[in-house]
XYZ file of C-alpha atoms in Angstrom:
110
model
C 206.005 -30.317 55.693
C 209.575 -29.494 54.730
C 208.476 -25.933 53.925
C 206.994 -25.593 57.414
C 210.293 -26.962 59.005
C 212.279 -24.210 57.134
C 210.223 -21.347 58.490
C 210.425 -19.431 61.705
C 207.777 -18.084 63.916
C 206.973 -14.264 63.605
C 205.468 -12.034 65.989
C 201.720 -11.762 65.012
C 200.404 -9.165 67.599
C 197.367 -7.367 66.016
C 197.015 -10.253 63.387
C 194.035 -12.419 62.750
C 193.584 -16.103 63.132
C 193.621 -18.404 60.149
C 190.314 -19.073 58.389
C 188.767 -22.608 58.472
C 189.972 -23.390 54.855
C 193.536 -22.462 55.609
C 193.554 -24.538 58.763
C 192.231 -27.466 56.780
C 195.023 -27.041 54.158
C 197.793 -26.736 56.827
C 196.538 -29.621 58.610
C 196.923 -31.769 55.551
C 200.790 -30.803 55.816
C 201.130 -32.311 59.268
C 200.542 -35.835 59.994
C 198.266 -36.815 62.998
C 197.461 -33.235 64.172
C 193.752 -32.454 64.505
C 191.506 -29.371 65.308
C 190.519 -29.514 69.097
C 188.536 -26.634 70.669
C 190.241 -23.712 68.747
C 193.662 -25.444 68.717
C 195.659 -27.979 66.793
C 196.512 -31.030 68.801
C 198.483 -34.392 68.534
C 199.331 -37.233 70.959
C 202.854 -38.444 70.820
C 203.518 -41.851 72.066
C 206.768 -43.244 73.466
C 208.018 -46.513 75.136
C 208.657 -45.076 78.460
C 209.007 -41.951 80.551
C 212.680 -41.344 79.572
C 211.670 -40.947 76.033
C 208.660 -38.837 76.710
C 210.832 -36.378 78.831
C 213.341 -36.324 76.218
C 210.738 -35.235 73.750
C 209.351 -32.743 76.168
C 212.628 -31.207 76.930
C 213.686 -30.992 73.104
C 210.291 -29.519 72.284
C 210.663 -26.930 75.034
C 214.007 -25.855 73.577
C 212.467 -25.498 70.178
C 209.383 -23.536 71.716
C 211.629 -21.176 73.519
C 213.716 -20.599 70.302
C 210.648 -19.929 68.298
C 208.961 -17.929 71.090
C 205.975 -19.903 70.588
C 204.821 -22.215 73.374
C 202.504 -25.136 73.466
C 200.276 -26.643 75.980
C 201.778 -29.898 77.050
C 200.165 -32.980 79.061
C 202.700 -35.274 79.978
C 202.246 -38.980 80.868
C 204.543 -41.961 81.327
C 204.410 -42.953 77.877
C 202.769 -40.182 75.879
C 202.823 -36.356 75.529
C 199.787 -34.417 74.266
C 200.844 -31.191 72.354
C 198.429 -28.402 71.922
C 199.122 -25.270 69.876
C 197.190 -22.012 69.401
C 198.212 -18.378 69.120
C 196.899 -16.236 71.975
C 197.851 -13.085 70.173
C 195.558 -13.668 67.401
C 192.751 -15.374 69.329
C 193.013 -18.687 67.296
C 195.253 -20.685 65.199
C 198.096 -19.161 63.091
C 200.931 -20.221 60.772
C 203.241 -20.369 64.014
C 201.228 -23.219 65.251
C 201.956 -25.271 62.105
C 205.619 -24.300 62.059
C 205.890 -25.704 65.634
C 203.656 -28.701 64.906
C 206.070 -29.662 61.922
C 209.174 -29.128 64.300
C 207.602 -31.421 66.906
C 206.906 -34.071 64.461
C 210.572 -33.954 63.216
C 211.830 -34.456 66.834
C 210.320 -37.824 67.261
C 213.060 -39.512 64.994
C 215.593 -38.314 67.440
C 214.152 -39.202 70.914
C 212.292 -42.531 70.079
């Protein structure tokens, strides 16, 4: 995962989505993420709404910095994060870069 943490998202206009083998290989590098209807997804659990919002706000800052924005479902004690890359019509390396960065946030907000 450290390799993914050190990478930055790149514009992928006109690129192609990852193949299933590459997706499986990358899923092995990010704990708890799974394939869900053409995207990667993970539920992050927290003790309360304050922690959940702290995570959401920090992830929003990272997403804006990387110019790669997830779909978020926010609840009192959890947030479901979902990444896919619309410009390639599927999953890309950018999704895994941001997934690794989302995982790294948890230590700071929980």
